[in-house]
């Protein structure tokens, strides 16, 4: 049995940075709150909680304390709340997400409508929306846009969730370029880390008999890796850690591919590989 790792996998720059910022803060803060899960990985979260991090799902009643903003970012109202309630912000928003906030904010101020392609329920998308005062529309894909968008002659700026599927992103870009409409601006906001991970996952799935995609079940980028691999290799399994390895289903595979989402630390990937090799 051969184990092949994807060329690009596991935690990205933005998640590593958020973990480092949070761990640093935990050394000096007695009580530290995080708005939503810092990282969609239960093992890492449990370890941070043991050090004093509390995950909260809404800001109600948070006063006179310190709040980590995770790499997904948040809308402006959260910053406003913190200023008003004497909450110190420890900002771990990924710079690539922060760039999207600036793009939509600036274009809103300049009178553009904003279209976000992404998962409307995802916190990153909600955070981006939170920097637009009005005229913001969210679509999951091109069909959703074509079926539901009311055409207007307004200037329009289009952005994408950073983890948006790169193939769909390219199709959408092509579609809007083909309209040849100068009032529509398409901003390339898919994260290169995501793109590299997704392309590497494709190559891996073509090459292997089975693929293990490692990452938390809440992780949207892991879900996309899973979908990409599953399309090309039917024996693709999504696991959170070594406990989920489907030994019976992969035991006859000659080549097992390994990839992991942006919330999966390398240590968890190594543990999976050791277990697959030795059991
Ligand atoms: S996937 Fe990209 S945008 Fe998202 S946190 Fe990582 S580096 Fe930042």
PDB file of C-alpha atoms and ligand atoms in Angstrom:
ATOM      1  CA  UNK A   1       0.000   0.000   0.000  1.00  0.00           C
ATOM      2  CA  UNK A   2       1.334   3.407  -0.990  1.00  0.00           C
ATOM      3  CA  UNK A   3       0.275   6.571   0.835  1.00  0.00           C
ATOM      4  CA  UNK A   4       0.369   9.722  -1.255  1.00  0.00           C
ATOM      5  CA  UNK A   5      -0.052  13.192   0.225  1.00  0.00           C
ATOM      6  CA  UNK A   6      -1.599  15.991  -1.810  1.00  0.00           C
ATOM      7  CA  UNK A   7       0.922  18.621  -2.944  1.00  0.00           C
ATOM      8  CA  UNK A   8      -0.934  21.201  -0.845  1.00  0.00           C
ATOM      9  CA  UNK A   9      -2.984  20.378   2.257  1.00  0.00           C
ATOM     10  CA  UNK A  10      -3.736  21.218   5.917  1.00  0.00           C
ATOM     11  CA  UNK A  11      -3.627  24.557   7.699  1.00  0.00           C
ATOM     12  CA  UNK A  12      -3.165  27.713   5.690  1.00  0.00           C
ATOM     13  CA  UNK A  13      -1.427  30.952   6.561  1.00  0.00           C
ATOM     14  CA  UNK A  14      -4.660  32.571   7.842  1.00  0.00           C
ATOM     15  CA  UNK A  15      -5.510  29.762  10.259  1.00  0.00           C
ATOM     16  CA  UNK A  16      -1.921  29.397  11.505  1.00  0.00           C
ATOM     17  CA  UNK A  17      -1.868  33.134  12.123  1.00  0.00           C
ATOM     18  CA  UNK A  18      -5.191  33.059  14.018  1.00  0.00           C
ATOM     19  CA  UNK A  19      -3.929  30.213  16.212  1.00  0.00           C
ATOM     20  CA  UNK A  20      -0.694  32.060  16.958  1.00  0.00           C
ATOM     21  CA  UNK A  21      -2.507  35.314  17.819  1.00  0.00           C
ATOM     22  CA  UNK A  22      -4.908  33.438  20.123  1.00  0.00           C
ATOM     23  CA  UNK A  23      -2.209  31.392  21.850  1.00  0.00           C
ATOM     24  CA  UNK A  24      -0.180  34.582  22.447  1.00  0.00           C
ATOM     25  CA  UNK A  25      -3.235  36.320  23.900  1.00  0.00           C
ATOM     26  CA  UNK A  26      -3.987  33.364  26.185  1.00  0.00           C
ATOM     27  CA  UNK A  27      -0.618  33.884  27.858  1.00  0.00           C
ATOM     28  CA  UNK A  28      -1.625  37.289  29.188  1.00  0.00           C
ATOM     29  CA  UNK A  29      -5.441  37.247  29.371  1.00  0.00           C
ATOM     30  CA  UNK A  30      -7.288  35.642  32.251  1.00  0.00           C
ATOM     31  CA  UNK A  31     -10.543  35.412  30.306  1.00  0.00           C
ATOM     32  CA  UNK A  32     -10.635  35.312  26.542  1.00  0.00           C
ATOM     33  CA  UNK A  33     -13.716  34.936  24.355  1.00  0.00           C
ATOM     34  CA  UNK A  34     -13.919  33.940  20.717  1.00  0.00           C
ATOM     35  CA  UNK A  35     -16.867  34.810  18.511  1.00  0.00           C
ATOM     36  CA  UNK A  36     -17.667  31.394  16.984  1.00  0.00           C
ATOM     37  CA  UNK A  37     -15.275  28.446  16.705  1.00  0.00           C
ATOM     38  CA  UNK A  38     -11.748  29.734  16.143  1.00  0.00           C
ATOM     39  CA  UNK A  39     -11.017  26.750  13.935  1.00  0.00           C
ATOM     40  CA  UNK A  40     -13.345  23.947  12.842  1.00  0.00           C
ATOM     41  CA  UNK A  41     -11.377  21.247  14.569  1.00  0.00           C
ATOM     42  CA  UNK A  42     -12.539  19.701  17.819  1.00  0.00           C
ATOM     43  CA  UNK A  43      -9.097  18.501  18.957  1.00  0.00           C
ATOM     44  CA  UNK A  44      -7.571  21.968  18.630  1.00  0.00           C
ATOM     45  CA  UNK A  45     -10.614  23.667  20.153  1.00  0.00           C
ATOM     46  CA  UNK A  46     -10.555  21.424  23.230  1.00  0.00           C
ATOM     47  CA  UNK A  47      -6.903  22.229  23.792  1.00  0.00           C
ATOM     48  CA  UNK A  48      -7.568  25.997  23.516  1.00  0.00           C
ATOM     49  CA  UNK A  49     -10.542  25.737  25.855  1.00  0.00           C
ATOM     50  CA  UNK A  50      -8.337  24.062  28.443  1.00  0.00           C
ATOM     51  CA  UNK A  51      -6.066  27.127  28.245  1.00  0.00           C
ATOM     52  CA  UNK A  52      -9.002  29.485  28.935  1.00  0.00           C
ATOM     53  CA  UNK A  53     -10.677  30.263  25.614  1.00  0.00           C
ATOM     54  CA  UNK A  54     -14.489  30.480  25.720  1.00  0.00           C
ATOM     55  CA  UNK A  55     -16.404  30.127  22.472  1.00  0.00           C
ATOM     56  CA  UNK A  56     -19.524  32.298  22.317  1.00  0.00           C
ATOM     57  CA  UNK A  57     -22.154  32.327  19.602  1.00  0.00           C
ATOM     58  CA  UNK A  58     -23.536  35.794  20.249  1.00  0.00           C
ATOM     59  CA  UNK A  59     -22.191  38.953  21.805  1.00  0.00           C
ATOM     60  CA  UNK A  60     -25.089  39.561  24.158  1.00  0.00           C
ATOM     61  CA  UNK A  61     -23.877  40.573  27.601  1.00  0.00           C
ATOM     62  CA  UNK A  62     -20.189  40.546  26.667  1.00  0.00           C
ATOM     63  CA  UNK A  63     -18.710  43.593  28.410  1.00  0.00           C
ATOM     64  CA  UNK A  64     -15.328  44.734  29.724  1.00  0.00           C
ATOM     65  CA  UNK A  65     -13.497  41.695  28.381  1.00  0.00           C
ATOM     66  CA  UNK A  66     -11.378  40.548  25.412  1.00  0.00           C
ATOM     67  CA  UNK A  67     -12.700  39.049  22.204  1.00  0.00           C
ATOM     68  CA  UNK A  68     -10.843  37.161  19.495  1.00  0.00           C
ATOM     69  CA  UNK A  69     -12.178  37.688  16.005  1.00  0.00           C
ATOM     70  CA  UNK A  70     -11.355  34.559  14.047  1.00  0.00           C
ATOM     71  CA  UNK A  71      -9.912  34.333  10.539  1.00  0.00           C
ATOM     72  CA  UNK A  72     -13.418  34.344   8.936  1.00  0.00           C
ATOM     73  CA  UNK A  73     -13.827  37.983  10.011  1.00  0.00           C
ATOM     74  CA  UNK A  74     -17.015  39.757  11.102  1.00  0.00           C
ATOM     75  CA  UNK A  75     -19.129  42.684   9.986  1.00  0.00           C
ATOM     76  CA  UNK A  76     -18.701  46.234  11.166  1.00  0.00           C
ATOM     77  CA  UNK A  77     -21.479  45.957  13.779  1.00  0.00           C
ATOM     78  CA  UNK A  78     -19.278  43.642  15.887  1.00  0.00           C
ATOM     79  CA  UNK A  79     -16.484  46.245  16.025  1.00  0.00           C
ATOM     80  CA  UNK A  80     -19.085  48.892  16.917  1.00  0.00           C
ATOM     81  CA  UNK A  81     -20.469  46.690  19.715  1.00  0.00           C
ATOM     82  CA  UNK A  82     -16.989  46.161  21.157  1.00  0.00           C
ATOM     83  CA  UNK A  83     -16.169  49.864  21.182  1.00  0.00           C
ATOM     84  CA  UNK A  84     -19.471  50.644  22.908  1.00  0.00           C
ATOM     85  CA  UNK A  85     -19.119  47.899  25.551  1.00  0.00           C
ATOM     86  CA  UNK A  86     -15.448  48.239  26.381  1.00  0.00           C
ATOM     87  CA  UNK A  87     -14.504  44.922  24.776  1.00  0.00           C
ATOM     88  CA  UNK A  88     -10.867  44.701  23.663  1.00  0.00           C
ATOM     89  CA  UNK A  89     -10.581  43.236  20.174  1.00  0.00           C
ATOM     90  CA  UNK A  90      -7.877  40.721  19.345  1.00  0.00           C
ATOM     91  CA  UNK A  91      -8.263  40.683  15.597  1.00  0.00           C
ATOM     92  CA  UNK A  92      -7.256  37.481  13.835  1.00  0.00           C
ATOM     93  CA  UNK A  93      -9.239  38.197  10.662  1.00  0.00           C
ATOM     94  CA  UNK A  94      -7.276  36.730   7.769  1.00  0.00           C
ATOM     95  CA  UNK A  95      -5.755  39.586   5.717  1.00  0.00           C
ATOM     96  CA  UNK A  96      -7.315  38.043   2.602  1.00  0.00           C
ATOM     97  CA  UNK A  97     -10.777  38.300   4.131  1.00  0.00           C
ATOM     98  CA  UNK A  98      -9.994  41.790   5.393  1.00  0.00           C
ATOM     99  CA  UNK A  99      -9.170  42.717   1.759  1.00  0.00           C
ATOM    100  CA  UNK A 100     -12.701  41.665   0.710  1.00  0.00           C
ATOM    101  CA  UNK A 101     -14.168  43.817   3.497  1.00  0.00           C
ATOM    102  CA  UNK A 102     -12.253  46.810   2.112  1.00  0.00           C
ATOM    103  CA  UNK A 103     -13.327  46.070  -1.474  1.00  0.00           C
ATOM    104  CA  UNK A 104     -17.035  45.835  -0.661  1.00  0.00           C
ATOM    105  CA  UNK A 105     -16.954  48.776   1.725  1.00  0.00           C
ATOM    106  CA  UNK A 106     -15.226  51.015  -0.785  1.00  0.00           C
ATOM    107  CA  UNK A 107     -17.473  49.983  -3.678  1.00  0.00           C
ATOM    108  CA  UNK A 108     -20.594  50.421  -1.552  1.00  0.00           C
ATOM    109  CA  UNK A 109     -19.429  53.933  -0.708  1.00  0.00           C
ATOM    110  CA  UNK A 110     -18.918  54.526  -4.445  1.00  0.00           C
ATOM    111  CA  UNK A 111     -22.523  53.517  -5.184  1.00  0.00           C
ATOM    112  CA  UNK A 112     -22.016  49.952  -6.415  1.00  0.00           C
ATOM    113  CA  UNK A 113     -24.339  47.048  -5.705  1.00  0.00           C
ATOM    114  CA  UNK A 114     -22.411  44.113  -4.254  1.00  0.00           C
ATOM    115  CA  UNK A 115     -22.865  40.492  -5.288  1.00  0.00           C
ATOM    116  CA  UNK A 116     -21.232  37.831  -3.122  1.00  0.00           C
ATOM    117  CA  UNK A 117     -20.912  34.305  -4.498  1.00  0.00           C
ATOM    118  CA  UNK A 118     -20.703  31.882  -1.604  1.00  0.00           C
ATOM    119  CA  UNK A 119     -22.611  30.093   1.094  1.00  0.00           C
ATOM    120  CA  UNK A 120     -25.045  32.654   2.532  1.00  0.00           C
ATOM    121  CA  UNK A 121     -25.012  30.983   5.971  1.00  0.00           C
ATOM    122  CA  UNK A 122     -21.246  30.904   6.278  1.00  0.00           C
ATOM    123  CA  UNK A 123     -19.822  33.370   8.839  1.00  0.00           C
ATOM    124  CA  UNK A 124     -17.267  34.680   6.343  1.00  0.00           C
ATOM    125  CA  UNK A 125     -20.054  35.606   3.906  1.00  0.00           C
ATOM    126  CA  UNK A 126     -22.145  37.132   6.686  1.00  0.00           C
ATOM    127  CA  UNK A 127     -19.072  39.105   7.773  1.00  0.00           C
ATOM    128  CA  UNK A 128     -18.509  40.422   4.227  1.00  0.00           C
ATOM    129  CA  UNK A 129     -22.178  41.355   3.974  1.00  0.00           C
ATOM    130  CA  UNK A 130     -21.755  43.225   7.241  1.00  0.00           C
ATOM    131  CA  UNK A 131     -19.499  45.789   5.527  1.00  0.00           C
ATOM    132  CA  UNK A 132     -22.172  46.716   2.953  1.00  0.00           C
ATOM    133  CA  UNK A 133     -24.798  49.175   3.984  1.00  0.00           C
ATOM    134  CA  UNK A 134     -27.294  48.335   1.230  1.00  0.00           C
ATOM    135  CA  UNK A 135     -27.570  46.748  -2.217  1.00  0.00           C
ATOM    136  CA  UNK A 136     -25.926  43.442  -1.322  1.00  0.00           C
ATOM    137  CA  UNK A 137     -26.982  40.121  -2.878  1.00  0.00           C
ATOM    138  CA  UNK A 138     -25.694  36.636  -2.098  1.00  0.00           C
ATOM    139  CA  UNK A 139     -25.862  33.732  -4.571  1.00  0.00           C
ATOM    140  CA  UNK A 140     -24.591  30.198  -4.270  1.00  0.00           C
ATOM    141  CA  UNK A 141     -23.708  29.844  -7.964  1.00  0.00           C
ATOM    142  CA  UNK A 142     -24.421  31.115 -11.470  1.00  0.00           C
ATOM    143  CA  UNK A 143     -27.805  29.372 -11.745  1.00  0.00           C
ATOM    144  CA  UNK A 144     -28.901  30.851  -8.446  1.00  0.00           C
ATOM    145  CA  UNK A 145     -27.852  34.282  -9.760  1.00  0.00           C
ATOM    146  CA  UNK A 146     -29.572  33.843 -13.142  1.00  0.00           C
ATOM    147  CA  UNK A 147     -32.793  32.562 -11.546  1.00  0.00           C
ATOM    148  CA  UNK A 148     -33.064  35.126  -8.788  1.00  0.00           C
ATOM    149  CA  UNK A 149     -31.246  38.332  -9.638  1.00  0.00           C
ATOM    150  CA  UNK A 150     -33.373  41.170 -10.881  1.00  0.00           C
ATOM    151  CA  UNK A 151     -31.417  42.901 -13.592  1.00  0.00           C
ATOM    152  CA  UNK A 152     -30.587  46.511 -12.856  1.00  0.00           C
ATOM    153  CA  UNK A 153     -28.374  49.017 -14.565  1.00  0.00           C
ATOM    154  CA  UNK A 154     -26.597  49.787 -11.301  1.00  0.00           C
ATOM    155  CA  UNK A 155     -22.828  49.558 -11.115  1.00  0.00           C
ATOM    156  CA  UNK A 156     -22.054  46.153  -9.620  1.00  0.00           C
ATOM    157  CA  UNK A 157     -19.034  44.703  -7.856  1.00  0.00           C
ATOM    158  CA  UNK A 158     -18.752  40.919  -7.635  1.00  0.00           C
ATOM    159  CA  UNK A 159     -16.708  39.133  -4.976  1.00  0.00           C
ATOM    160  CA  UNK A 160     -16.375  35.490  -3.916  1.00  0.00           C
ATOM    161  CA  UNK A 161     -16.126  33.711  -0.588  1.00  0.00           C
ATOM    162  CA  UNK A 162     -12.414  32.911  -0.203  1.00  0.00           C
ATOM    163  CA  UNK A 163     -13.086  29.159  -0.233  1.00  0.00           C
ATOM    164  CA  UNK A 164     -15.344  29.244  -3.292  1.00  0.00           C
ATOM    165  CA  UNK A 165     -14.964  26.333  -5.718  1.00  0.00           C
ATOM    166  CA  UNK A 166     -12.336  27.426  -8.241  1.00  0.00           C
ATOM    167  CA  UNK A 167     -14.070  25.840 -11.274  1.00  0.00           C
ATOM    168  CA  UNK A 168     -17.360  27.559 -10.506  1.00  0.00           C
ATOM    169  CA  UNK A 169     -15.454  30.783  -9.857  1.00  0.00           C
ATOM    170  CA  UNK A 170     -13.832  30.596 -13.306  1.00  0.00           C
ATOM    171  CA  UNK A 171     -17.202  29.933 -15.001  1.00  0.00           C
ATOM    172  CA  UNK A 172     -18.771  32.912 -13.237  1.00  0.00           C
ATOM    173  CA  UNK A 173     -15.868  35.180 -14.185  1.00  0.00           C
ATOM    174  CA  UNK A 174     -16.123  34.084 -17.822  1.00  0.00           C
ATOM    175  CA  UNK A 175     -19.871  34.646 -17.836  1.00  0.00           C
ATOM    176  CA  UNK A 176     -19.601  38.225 -16.574  1.00  0.00           C
ATOM    177  CA  UNK A 177     -16.671  39.051 -18.875  1.00  0.00           C
ATOM    178  CA  UNK A 178     -18.724  37.754 -21.810  1.00  0.00           C
ATOM    179  CA  UNK A 179     -21.425  40.348 -21.026  1.00  0.00           C
ATOM    180  CA  UNK A 180     -18.891  43.032 -21.896  1.00  0.00           C
ATOM    181  CA  UNK A 181     -20.522  45.415 -19.444  1.00  0.00           C
ATOM    182  CA  UNK A 182     -18.186  48.037 -18.016  1.00  0.00           C
ATOM    183  CA  UNK A 183     -20.537  48.669 -15.098  1.00  0.00           C
ATOM    184  CA  UNK A 184     -19.741  45.202 -13.704  1.00  0.00           C
ATOM    185  CA  UNK A 185     -16.448  44.641 -11.883  1.00  0.00           C
ATOM    186  CA  UNK A 186     -15.398  41.109 -10.962  1.00  0.00           C
ATOM    187  CA  UNK A 187     -12.866  40.878  -8.126  1.00  0.00           C
ATOM    188  CA  UNK A 188     -10.753  37.775  -7.799  1.00  0.00           C
ATOM    189  CA  UNK A 189     -11.108  37.011  -4.105  1.00  0.00           C
ATOM    190  CA  UNK A 190     -10.774  33.225  -3.989  1.00  0.00           C
ATOM    191  CA  UNK A 191      -7.818  32.456  -1.772  1.00  0.00           C
ATOM    192  CA  UNK A 192      -4.793  30.990  -3.567  1.00  0.00           C
ATOM    193  CA  UNK A 193      -4.317  28.568  -0.656  1.00  0.00           C
ATOM    194  CA  UNK A 194      -7.773  27.214  -1.403  1.00  0.00           C
ATOM    195  CA  UNK A 195      -7.129  27.052  -5.124  1.00  0.00           C
ATOM    196  CA  UNK A 196      -3.837  25.178  -4.658  1.00  0.00           C
ATOM    197  CA  UNK A 197      -5.441  22.766  -2.213  1.00  0.00           C
ATOM    198  CA  UNK A 198      -8.374  22.092  -4.537  1.00  0.00           C
ATOM    199  CA  UNK A 199      -6.178  21.540  -7.610  1.00  0.00           C
ATOM    200  CA  UNK A 200      -3.867  19.245  -5.654  1.00  0.00           C
ATOM    201  CA  UNK A 201      -6.930  17.310  -4.424  1.00  0.00           C
ATOM    202  CA  UNK A 202      -8.023  16.758  -8.030  1.00  0.00           C
ATOM    203  CA  UNK A 203      -4.618  15.381  -9.049  1.00  0.00           C
ATOM    204  CA  UNK A 204      -4.609  13.171  -5.964  1.00  0.00           C
ATOM    205  CA  UNK A 205      -8.089  11.760  -6.575  1.00  0.00           C
ATOM    206  CA  UNK A 206      -7.221  10.836 -10.165  1.00  0.00           C
ATOM    207  CA  UNK A 207      -4.076   9.024  -9.053  1.00  0.00           C
ATOM    208  CA  UNK A 208      -5.429   7.052  -6.057  1.00  0.00           C
ATOM    209  CA  UNK A 209      -7.846   4.160  -5.405  1.00  0.00           C
ATOM    210  CA  UNK A 210      -9.011   5.710  -2.123  1.00  0.00           C
ATOM    211  CA  UNK A 211      -8.761   9.201  -0.677  1.00  0.00           C
ATOM    212  CA  UNK A 212      -9.001  10.305   2.959  1.00  0.00           C
ATOM    213  CA  UNK A 213     -10.040  13.940   3.346  1.00  0.00           C
ATOM    214  CA  UNK A 214      -9.235  15.091   6.885  1.00  0.00           C
ATOM    215  CA  UNK A 215     -11.035  17.997   8.517  1.00  0.00           C
ATOM    216  CA  UNK A 216     -13.833  19.089  10.840  1.00  0.00           C
ATOM    217  CA  UNK A 217     -17.417  18.446   9.746  1.00  0.00           C
ATOM    218  CA  UNK A 218     -18.161  22.172  10.106  1.00  0.00           C
ATOM    219  CA  UNK A 219     -15.337  23.130   7.776  1.00  0.00           C
ATOM    220  CA  UNK A 220     -16.603  24.463   4.472  1.00  0.00           C
ATOM    221  CA  UNK A 221     -13.253  24.185   2.689  1.00  0.00           C
ATOM    222  CA  UNK A 222     -12.905  20.541   3.801  1.00  0.00           C
ATOM    223  CA  UNK A 223     -16.374  19.856   2.414  1.00  0.00           C
ATOM    224  CA  UNK A 224     -15.281  21.253  -0.932  1.00  0.00           C
ATOM    225  CA  UNK A 225     -12.152  19.101  -0.951  1.00  0.00           C
ATOM    226  CA  UNK A 226     -14.345  16.102  -0.207  1.00  0.00           C
ATOM    227  CA  UNK A 227     -16.736  16.924  -3.058  1.00  0.00           C
ATOM    228  CA  UNK A 228     -13.894  17.419  -5.537  1.00  0.00           C
ATOM    229  CA  UNK A 229     -12.241  14.108  -4.599  1.00  0.00           C
ATOM    230  CA  UNK A 230     -15.519  12.172  -4.443  1.00  0.00           C
ATOM    231  CA  UNK A 231     -16.376  13.227  -7.983  1.00  0.00           C
ATOM    232  CA  UNK A 232     -13.124  11.736  -9.287  1.00  0.00           C
ATOM    233  CA  UNK A 233     -12.634   8.847  -6.871  1.00  0.00           C
ATOM    234  CA  UNK A 234     -15.702   7.104  -5.491  1.00  0.00           C
ATOM    235  CA  UNK A 235     -13.738   5.671  -2.534  1.00  0.00           C
ATOM    236  CA  UNK A 236     -13.324   9.062  -0.887  1.00  0.00           C
ATOM    237  CA  UNK A 237     -13.973   9.355   2.862  1.00  0.00           C
ATOM    238  CA  UNK A 238     -14.247  12.468   5.015  1.00  0.00           C
ATOM    239  CA  UNK A 239     -12.785  11.910   8.489  1.00  0.00           C
ATOM    240  CA  UNK A 240     -12.044  14.287  11.359  1.00  0.00           C
ATOM    241  CA  UNK A 241      -9.033  12.442  12.759  1.00  0.00           C
ATOM    242  CA  UNK A 242      -7.450   8.994  13.096  1.00  0.00           C
ATOM    243  CA  UNK A 243     -10.527   7.689  14.965  1.00  0.00           C
ATOM    244  CA  UNK A 244     -12.562   7.945  11.762  1.00  0.00           C
ATOM    245  CA  UNK A 245     -10.304   5.907   9.450  1.00  0.00           C
ATOM    246  CA  UNK A 246     -12.526   3.405   7.559  1.00  0.00           C
ATOM    247  CA  UNK A 247      -9.993   0.545   7.624  1.00  0.00           C
ATOM    248  CA  UNK A 248     -12.337  -2.007   6.052  1.00  0.00           C
ATOM    249  CA  UNK A 249     -13.157   0.237   3.137  1.00  0.00           C
ATOM    250  CA  UNK A 250      -9.558   1.077   2.245  1.00  0.00           C
ATOM    251  CA  UNK A 251      -7.805  -2.197   3.032  1.00  0.00           C
ATOM    252  CA  UNK A 252      -7.650  -3.333  -0.613  1.00  0.00           C
ATOM    253  CA  UNK A 253      -6.422  -0.008  -1.974  1.00  0.00           C
ATOM    254  CA  UNK A 254      -2.987   0.110  -3.556  1.00  0.00           C
ATOM    255  CA  UNK A 255      -2.704   3.886  -3.439  1.00  0.00           C
ATOM    256  CA  UNK A 256      -4.333   5.900  -0.648  1.00  0.00           C
ATOM    257  CA  UNK A 257      -4.404   9.665  -1.074  1.00  0.00           C
ATOM    258  CA  UNK A 258      -4.333  12.043   1.887  1.00  0.00           C
ATOM    259  CA  UNK A 259      -5.515  15.627   1.890  1.00  0.00           C
ATOM    260  CA  UNK A 260      -6.761  17.946   4.641  1.00  0.00           C
ATOM    261  CA  UNK A 261      -8.724  21.162   5.020  1.00  0.00           C
ATOM    262  CA  UNK A 262      -7.420  24.520   6.176  1.00  0.00           C
ATOM    263  CA  UNK A 263      -8.431  23.837   9.786  1.00  0.00           C
ATOM    264  CA  UNK A 264      -6.476  20.613  10.126  1.00  0.00           C
ATOM    265  CA  UNK A 265      -3.123  20.871  11.894  1.00  0.00           C
ATOM    266  CA  UNK A 266      -0.279  18.775  10.475  1.00  0.00           C
ATOM    267  CA  UNK A 267      -0.100  16.708  13.679  1.00  0.00           C
ATOM    268  CA  UNK A 268      -3.563  15.274  12.993  1.00  0.00           C
ATOM    269  CA  UNK A 269      -2.616  14.439   9.396  1.00  0.00           C
ATOM    270  CA  UNK A 270       0.553  12.651  10.569  1.00  0.00           C
ATOM    271  CA  UNK A 271      -1.436  10.641  13.098  1.00  0.00           C
ATOM    272  CA  UNK A 272      -3.813   9.468  10.360  1.00  0.00           C
ATOM    273  CA  UNK A 273      -0.900   8.457   8.131  1.00  0.00           C
ATOM    274  CA  UNK A 274       0.831   6.520  10.921  1.00  0.00           C
ATOM    275  CA  UNK A 275      -2.409   4.683  11.739  1.00  0.00           C
ATOM    276  CA  UNK A 276      -3.182   3.816   8.100  1.00  0.00           C
ATOM    277  CA  UNK A 277       0.387   2.477   7.695  1.00  0.00           C
ATOM    278  CA  UNK A 278       0.518   0.426  10.865  1.00  0.00           C
ATOM    279  CA  UNK A 279      -2.977  -1.019  11.343  1.00  0.00           C
TER     280      UNK A 279
HETATM  281  S1  LIG B   1      -8.089  29.747   3.370  1.00  0.00           S
HETATM  282 FE1  LIG B   1      -7.088  31.619   2.633  1.00  0.00          FE
HETATM  283  S2  LIG B   1      -8.538  33.236   3.171  1.00  0.00           S
HETATM  284 FE2  LIG B   1      -9.093  31.475   4.407  1.00  0.00          FE
HETATM  285  S3  LIG B   1      -7.975  31.758   6.319  1.00  0.00           S
HETATM  286 FE3  LIG B   1      -6.699  30.495   4.967  1.00  0.00          FE
HETATM  287  S4  LIG B   1      -5.313  31.977   3.961  1.00  0.00           S
HETATM  288 FE4  LIG B   1      -7.034  33.118   4.816  1.00  0.00          FE
END
